[in-house]
Structure formats: structure tokens, C-alpha cells
Amino acid sequence: MSETIHIETTINGRDRAFEVAANLTLLDVLRDQLGLTGSKECCVVGECGACTVIMDGIPMNSCLMLAVEIDGRDVITVEGLATDGHLNALQQAFLDLSAPQCGFCIPGQLMSAHALLQRNSDPTIDDVNEALGGNLCRCAGYLQITEAVMVAAKAGKE
Amino acid sequence: MKEFSYERPESLDEAIRVLAASGSDVEILAGGTDLVIAMRDRYREPTVVVDLKRIAEFYPSLVWDGDTVTLSATATMTEVVDDEGINRHFPALAEAAVVVGSVQIRNRATLLGNICNGSPAADTAPPLLVYDAIVVVAGPAGIRRVAIDDFIVGPGRTNLQDGEIAIALELTVPSRPLGSAYERMTRRRGTDLASVTLCAAVDDAGITRVAFGSVGPRAWLRVDETGVLADPDAPAEARAAVFEGIFADASPSVKSLRASPDYRRAMLRVLGARAVGRARGRLAEVRGVS
Ligand code: FES
Ligand code: FES
């Protein structure tokens, strides 16, 4: 049995303390141990972005991190975007513009977009393309995804 | 992923002690963007993983002191890309850092890790060679400084000895006006490893430094002191002859899936001409303002 380590972390605004095995990735622990299956497992080598989470405000690939690395940190997964069952403006824009097709890449796209909008409330199309460049969509709905982020940014300003 | 024990030292001293006690089956974890993949795919199976991210001495990760910038082992590609001084004085390094992986990877991957990992295709190796970066190494015997050209050894190998950690990179603003540029060739735009990497720098004495990678076991630095590459009016044949000499050791692998050896050799010349051209332009700008 691998070494287990006690960690204390904030996930989606909730303080949590639990044991993790040293040799598990954050993605494994989110999905299999915490039941947060919004983050998707796809390439597991950092190429697709389906596993993107935000740690201390910064988007990262959870498949490239050990779970123990979130000790003492603040993590947001896609489950943390909605409040009280209400989608946030970004999620609503994705829905309104039919950005999701099969939907598999969408949690990662949302996390990258959310991190961008937190940093830059008035992005250009180029900013959006750059920020979402690490998120592949095999349904190739890139236009709608970019558009949705721009719409959400505008909505946020009003 | 095979089991290992996870160590998270909080000071450099503690890290050196942990390393000494861990034997040779130890891996250093900084960004983890290469290591986590290697461990999951089981081509690296350490018994101990030492995470550097809680070492107090490494913060802040990027510090300017006069003409020298020190980037600690925790400095990420994003921090390199966002630093104004790096963009001004070492633009080719910023150009190399910004094409590594994706936003998510650059937020995590470290500059020093890119070098310590020892990939011949490491994007940041050519600019660090061109700028004469110094690698600061800590070990049981204390601190030593190694020129980057001596630090890089071969695929997956560096000059680091057992029990040592590379703790920082130092870059000093060149004393003479210098123009520099980075170019790379990939199969596609977006997240991809480079098939050819190349950095050139031209100074106001007519010396051109060219470093290139992904075409042999390591990235190499070559210097043209003839003044031919620095001269915008040099005849094409003269320039081709100089490039011939510079790229003589290029030995691209026939096994690579990314590009054939012939294609890589041909692209070296194309990227060389492009980078030298842009470097000359930047030198003119630098001179214009000074
Ligand atoms: S699953 Fe993490 S980047 Fe693809
Ligand atoms: S919606 Fe199917 S992969 Fe993006």
C-alpha cells in the first residue's frame, strides 16, 4: 500500500480534510475518491485540457498533478461554478449558444474560460483563443465555445 | 503509478538532507508536467519523490538584482513569459517559453525543469545557451555554478550528481547591445513538441551565436565570428557556407515520428535564416534607442 498523506484543502469553497495516496493524480482523486466526476479523463498527458481545474486562481491539468499537491490550496472544479443549482453566466452562455455537442470537453473549456474571465473581464477573441488553446474539442465546436465566452464576458460587464 | 514516498522539504538544507537519505531512486518534482506522465507510464519508478514547491528559499521565484535575474527552481513558464525585464532583455527566452505546451502546462511547468528533464527538444535550451545562462546547483558540498553549456549533457542527462539539486538559473543582461530571436518548427499550431528549435543572437561587434536543438542528443551552441551572418548584405553563398559549418553536427534521429532527418536538416537552415534576420532587426532597434 502506498504512503497516504493527510491533506487539508478547499474544494469548491468547502474546507475538506482527507487522506490521499501519494501515487494518485489529482484527477484520479477528484473523480474516484471525492466523486467529483465533472473533470474528465481523456489524454492524461496534458494535451487535451478535459481535466482542467483551477488552483489558487490558476488553470492547470489535474492529470499532471499529484493529489497531495493541493494540500493547503484552493481548488475549483466545474462543480464549483454553479451556485444553489443556478448556472453561472458562463455556463448559461455555453448553453444558450449550444456550445456543447457531445459535452465531453466542456468542463475543461469552462474552467479555462472561467480562469480567463477572473483575470480579464474584457477579453478579445485572441485572448479567448489563447486561453482556451489547451482545450481540445473533438466535436470541433470551437466557434460556439469562443462566442459563448465573449457573450459571458459582456454579460459580466453589464 | 508505482508506490513511492513523498517528501516535501521546507528549506534547502532539509531538501539536501532528504536527498542524501533517499538513495539514487529519487525524482525531483517541481512542475511535474513531465514527471507525472513518466511515473504513470512507469518508465520512471522512483522510491522517493521530493517536491520542491514548499522550499522557502525558492520564493519569490523570479528576482532581478541589477543586471542579473535569478529564476528559482519553482519559476514557471508563465512567470517567465509575464516578466517585463525578460521580455526586454531576453526576448528569445520569452518567445521560447510562450510556446511550451498550453496555458495550463505553462502555469505549472518550470523553466529549470525544462532543462533538468534533458529533452533534446526542450524549447528553452537554445535561448539559455545563447544568453550564457548559469545553473546554480546545491549539494552536500555547498553551492556550485555551472555554465548551461556544461550542464546540458545528453538525452535525459545533465551534469547534476547524486544528491544535488539545480536550484536556480541566472541570466545577466549582455554588456554589448544584442538582438536575439527564437524560432521553432512543429507539426501543428498548439500543443506540440518541436521538430527543430533554434535561437540566434547578433551583437554589435558582428558576432552571431546560434543554438539549436531537437536534431541530436542535445542542444548545441555555435558561434560565427566571421561577421558573415551579422551582415545583412553578405552574399547568400557565404551565408550558406557559415550555416553549413554551424549545423555540421546535426544528427537528427531516424526513429523520430515527428519529422524525417532530411526535413529537419533543411528546416535548420530555414529557421537559422529567419532567426538571424529577426535578431539583426532587433539589434537595430536596440541600437536605435540607446
Ligand atoms: S486528460 Fe489531462 S490534459 Fe488531457
Ligand atoms: S463538445 Fe464534444 S469534444 Fe467538445
PDB file of C-alpha atoms in Angstrom, chain A residues 1-124:
ATOM      1  CA  MET A   1       0.000   0.000   0.000  1.00  0.00           C
ATOM      2  CA  SER A   2       1.359   3.385  -0.921  1.00  0.00           C
ATOM      3  CA  GLU A   3       2.037   6.033   1.638  1.00  0.00           C
ATOM      4  CA  THR A   4      -1.088   8.004   2.476  1.00  0.00           C
ATOM      5  CA  ILE A   5      -0.894  11.627   3.381  1.00  0.00           C
ATOM      6  CA  HIS A   6      -3.303  13.773   5.299  1.00  0.00           C
ATOM      7  CA  ILE A   7      -4.207  16.916   3.372  1.00  0.00           C
ATOM      8  CA  GLU A   8      -6.328  19.942   4.118  1.00  0.00           C
ATOM      9  CA  THR A   9      -7.701  21.835   1.186  1.00  0.00           C
ATOM     10  CA  THR A  10     -10.595  23.924  -0.028  1.00  0.00           C
ATOM     11  CA  ILE A  11     -12.555  22.425  -2.886  1.00  0.00           C
ATOM     12  CA  ASN A  12     -15.329  24.480  -4.455  1.00  0.00           C
ATOM     13  CA  GLY A  13     -15.436  26.728  -1.421  1.00  0.00           C
ATOM     14  CA  ARG A  14     -15.728  23.917   1.097  1.00  0.00           C
ATOM     15  CA  ASP A  15     -12.895  23.062   3.502  1.00  0.00           C
ATOM     16  CA  ARG A  16     -12.014  19.419   3.373  1.00  0.00           C
ATOM     17  CA  ALA A  17      -9.517  17.211   5.155  1.00  0.00           C
ATOM     18  CA  PHE A  18      -8.814  13.678   3.996  1.00  0.00           C
ATOM     19  CA  GLU A  19      -6.144  11.094   3.274  1.00  0.00           C
ATOM     20  CA  VAL A  20      -4.712  10.616  -0.199  1.00  0.00           C
ATOM     21  CA  ALA A  21      -2.291   8.049  -1.563  1.00  0.00           C
ATOM     22  CA  ALA A  22       0.936   9.713  -2.695  1.00  0.00           C
ATOM     23  CA  ASN A  23       0.884   7.972  -6.053  1.00  0.00           C
ATOM     24  CA  LEU A  24      -2.508   9.185  -7.260  1.00  0.00           C
ATOM     25  CA  THR A  25      -3.068  12.118  -9.563  1.00  0.00           C
ATOM     26  CA  LEU A  26      -5.416  14.907  -8.592  1.00  0.00           C
ATOM     27  CA  LEU A  27      -7.733  13.815 -11.411  1.00  0.00           C
ATOM     28  CA  ASP A  28      -7.948  10.278 -10.000  1.00  0.00           C
ATOM     29  CA  VAL A  29      -8.733  11.543  -6.532  1.00  0.00           C
ATOM     30  CA  LEU A  30     -11.308  14.083  -7.683  1.00  0.00           C
ATOM     31  CA  ARG A  31     -13.183  11.504  -9.697  1.00  0.00           C
ATOM     32  CA  ASP A  32     -12.755   8.254  -7.782  1.00  0.00           C
ATOM     33  CA  GLN A  33     -12.308   9.336  -4.188  1.00  0.00           C
ATOM     34  CA  LEU A  34     -14.362  12.540  -3.984  1.00  0.00           C
ATOM     35  CA  GLY A  35     -16.987  11.678  -6.598  1.00  0.00           C
ATOM     36  CA  LEU A  36     -16.363  14.907  -8.496  1.00  0.00           C
ATOM     37  CA  THR A  37     -16.653  13.412 -11.946  1.00  0.00           C
ATOM     38  CA  GLY A  38     -17.073  16.709 -13.804  1.00  0.00           C
ATOM     39  CA  SER A  39     -13.357  16.826 -14.567  1.00  0.00           C
ATOM     40  CA  LYS A  40     -12.834  14.402 -17.415  1.00  0.00           C
ATOM     41  CA  GLU A  41     -10.068  11.916 -18.050  1.00  0.00           C
ATOM     42  CA  CYS A  42      -9.028  11.820 -21.668  1.00  0.00           C
ATOM     43  CA  CYS A  43      -5.434  12.044 -22.915  1.00  0.00           C
ATOM     44  CA  VAL A  44      -3.832  12.025 -19.425  1.00  0.00           C
ATOM     45  CA  VAL A  45      -0.681  13.625 -20.851  1.00  0.00           C
ATOM     46  CA  GLY A  46      -1.598  17.298 -20.698  1.00  0.00           C
ATOM     47  CA  GLU A  47      -2.691  17.720 -24.302  1.00  0.00           C
ATOM     48  CA  CYS A  48      -6.481  17.972 -24.223  1.00  0.00           C
ATOM     49  CA  GLY A  49      -7.419  20.028 -21.167  1.00  0.00           C
ATOM     50  CA  ALA A  50     -10.512  17.934 -20.339  1.00  0.00           C
ATOM     51  CA  CYS A  51      -9.192  17.570 -16.781  1.00  0.00           C
ATOM     52  CA  THR A  52      -8.597  21.316 -16.202  1.00  0.00           C
ATOM     53  CA  VAL A  53      -9.168  22.624 -12.684  1.00  0.00           C
ATOM     54  CA  ILE A  54      -8.297  25.980 -11.137  1.00  0.00           C
ATOM     55  CA  MET A  55      -5.874  26.064  -8.223  1.00  0.00           C
ATOM     56  CA  ASP A  56      -5.340  29.361  -6.420  1.00  0.00           C
ATOM     57  CA  GLY A  57      -6.849  31.122  -9.431  1.00  0.00           C
ATOM     58  CA  ILE A  58      -4.626  29.397 -11.987  1.00  0.00           C
ATOM     59  CA  PRO A  59      -5.874  26.796 -14.501  1.00  0.00           C
ATOM     60  CA  MET A  60      -3.927  23.532 -14.527  1.00  0.00           C
ATOM     61  CA  ASN A  61      -4.226  19.996 -15.852  1.00  0.00           C
ATOM     62  CA  SER A  62      -5.267  17.793 -12.936  1.00  0.00           C
ATOM     63  CA  CYS A  63      -3.947  14.729 -14.785  1.00  0.00           C
ATOM     64  CA  LEU A  64      -0.409  16.137 -14.463  1.00  0.00           C
ATOM     65  CA  MET A  65      -0.562  16.796 -10.717  1.00  0.00           C
ATOM     66  CA  LEU A  66      -0.329  14.581  -7.703  1.00  0.00           C
ATOM     67  CA  ALA A  67      -3.367  14.901  -5.452  1.00  0.00           C
ATOM     68  CA  VAL A  68      -1.155  15.714  -2.465  1.00  0.00           C
ATOM     69  CA  GLU A  69      -0.058  18.894  -4.242  1.00  0.00           C
ATOM     70  CA  ILE A  70      -3.406  20.533  -3.393  1.00  0.00           C
ATOM     71  CA  ASP A  71      -2.611  20.417   0.315  1.00  0.00           C
ATOM     72  CA  GLY A  72      -3.222  23.921   1.665  1.00  0.00           C
ATOM     73  CA  ARG A  73      -4.543  25.183  -1.666  1.00  0.00           C
ATOM     74  CA  ASP A  74      -7.847  26.374  -3.027  1.00  0.00           C
ATOM     75  CA  VAL A  75      -9.249  24.261  -5.851  1.00  0.00           C
ATOM     76  CA  ILE A  76     -12.235  24.905  -8.093  1.00  0.00           C
ATOM     77  CA  THR A  77     -13.649  22.206 -10.327  1.00  0.00           C
ATOM     78  CA  VAL A  78     -16.509  22.564 -12.783  1.00  0.00           C
ATOM     79  CA  GLU A  79     -18.886  21.547  -9.996  1.00  0.00           C
ATOM     80  CA  GLY A  80     -17.953  24.784  -8.247  1.00  0.00           C
ATOM     81  CA  LEU A  81     -19.252  27.132 -10.941  1.00  0.00           C
ATOM     82  CA  ALA A  82     -22.990  26.880 -10.273  1.00  0.00           C
ATOM     83  CA  THR A  83     -24.432  28.260  -7.048  1.00  0.00           C
ATOM     84  CA  ASP A  84     -27.562  26.858  -5.404  1.00  0.00           C
ATOM     85  CA  GLY A  85     -28.432  24.947  -8.514  1.00  0.00           C
ATOM     86  CA  HIS A  86     -28.174  28.006 -10.757  1.00  0.00           C
ATOM     87  CA  LEU A  87     -25.750  28.013 -13.639  1.00  0.00           C
ATOM     88  CA  ASN A  88     -23.349  30.933 -13.687  1.00  0.00           C
ATOM     89  CA  ALA A  89     -23.289  33.381 -16.609  1.00  0.00           C
ATOM     90  CA  LEU A  90     -20.556  31.449 -18.382  1.00  0.00           C
ATOM     91  CA  GLN A  91     -22.368  28.133 -18.168  1.00  0.00           C
ATOM     92  CA  GLN A  92     -25.622  29.791 -19.261  1.00  0.00           C
ATOM     93  CA  ALA A  93     -23.868  31.313 -22.288  1.00  0.00           C
ATOM     94  CA  PHE A  94     -22.477  27.900 -23.245  1.00  0.00           C
ATOM     95  CA  LEU A  95     -25.999  26.509 -23.060  1.00  0.00           C
ATOM     96  CA  ASP A  96     -27.632  29.400 -24.923  1.00  0.00           C
ATOM     97  CA  LEU A  97     -25.154  29.196 -27.776  1.00  0.00           C
ATOM     98  CA  SER A  98     -25.236  25.404 -27.987  1.00  0.00           C
ATOM     99  CA  ALA A  99     -21.507  25.267 -27.366  1.00  0.00           C
ATOM    100  CA  PRO A 100     -21.634  21.691 -26.024  1.00  0.00           C
ATOM    101  CA  GLN A 101     -22.126  18.976 -28.595  1.00  0.00           C
ATOM    102  CA  CYS A 102     -21.121  15.671 -27.003  1.00  0.00           C
ATOM    103  CA  GLY A 103     -20.136  17.734 -23.951  1.00  0.00           C
ATOM    104  CA  PHE A 104     -17.015  15.829 -23.009  1.00  0.00           C
ATOM    105  CA  CYS A 105     -14.579  18.717 -23.337  1.00  0.00           C
ATOM    106  CA  ILE A 106     -16.937  21.294 -21.845  1.00  0.00           C
ATOM    107  CA  PRO A 107     -15.930  21.097 -18.164  1.00  0.00           C
ATOM    108  CA  GLY A 108     -12.338  21.818 -19.166  1.00  0.00           C
ATOM    109  CA  GLN A 109     -13.359  24.589 -21.555  1.00  0.00           C
ATOM    110  CA  LEU A 110     -15.453  26.164 -18.784  1.00  0.00           C
ATOM    111  CA  MET A 111     -12.584  26.070 -16.317  1.00  0.00           C
ATOM    112  CA  SER A 112     -10.120  27.676 -18.724  1.00  0.00           C
ATOM    113  CA  ALA A 113     -12.706  30.303 -19.661  1.00  0.00           C
ATOM    114  CA  HIS A 114     -13.610  30.959 -16.023  1.00  0.00           C
ATOM    115  CA  ALA A 115      -9.946  31.465 -15.119  1.00  0.00           C
ATOM    116  CA  LEU A 116      -9.569  33.861 -18.043  1.00  0.00           C
ATOM    117  CA  LEU A 117     -12.627  35.933 -17.073  1.00  0.00           C
ATOM    118  CA  GLN A 118     -11.464  36.133 -13.461  1.00  0.00           C
ATOM    119  CA  ARG A 119      -8.219  37.646 -14.680  1.00  0.00           C
ATOM    120  CA  ASN A 120      -9.501  39.637 -17.614  1.00  0.00           C
ATOM    121  CA  SER A 121     -13.157  40.685 -17.671  1.00  0.00           C
ATOM    122  CA  ASP A 122     -12.852  42.231 -21.131  1.00  0.00           C
ATOM    123  CA  PRO A 123     -11.015  39.703 -23.309  1.00  0.00           C
ATOM    124  CA  THR A 124     -10.512  39.935 -27.055  1.00  0.00           C
TER     125      THR A 124
END
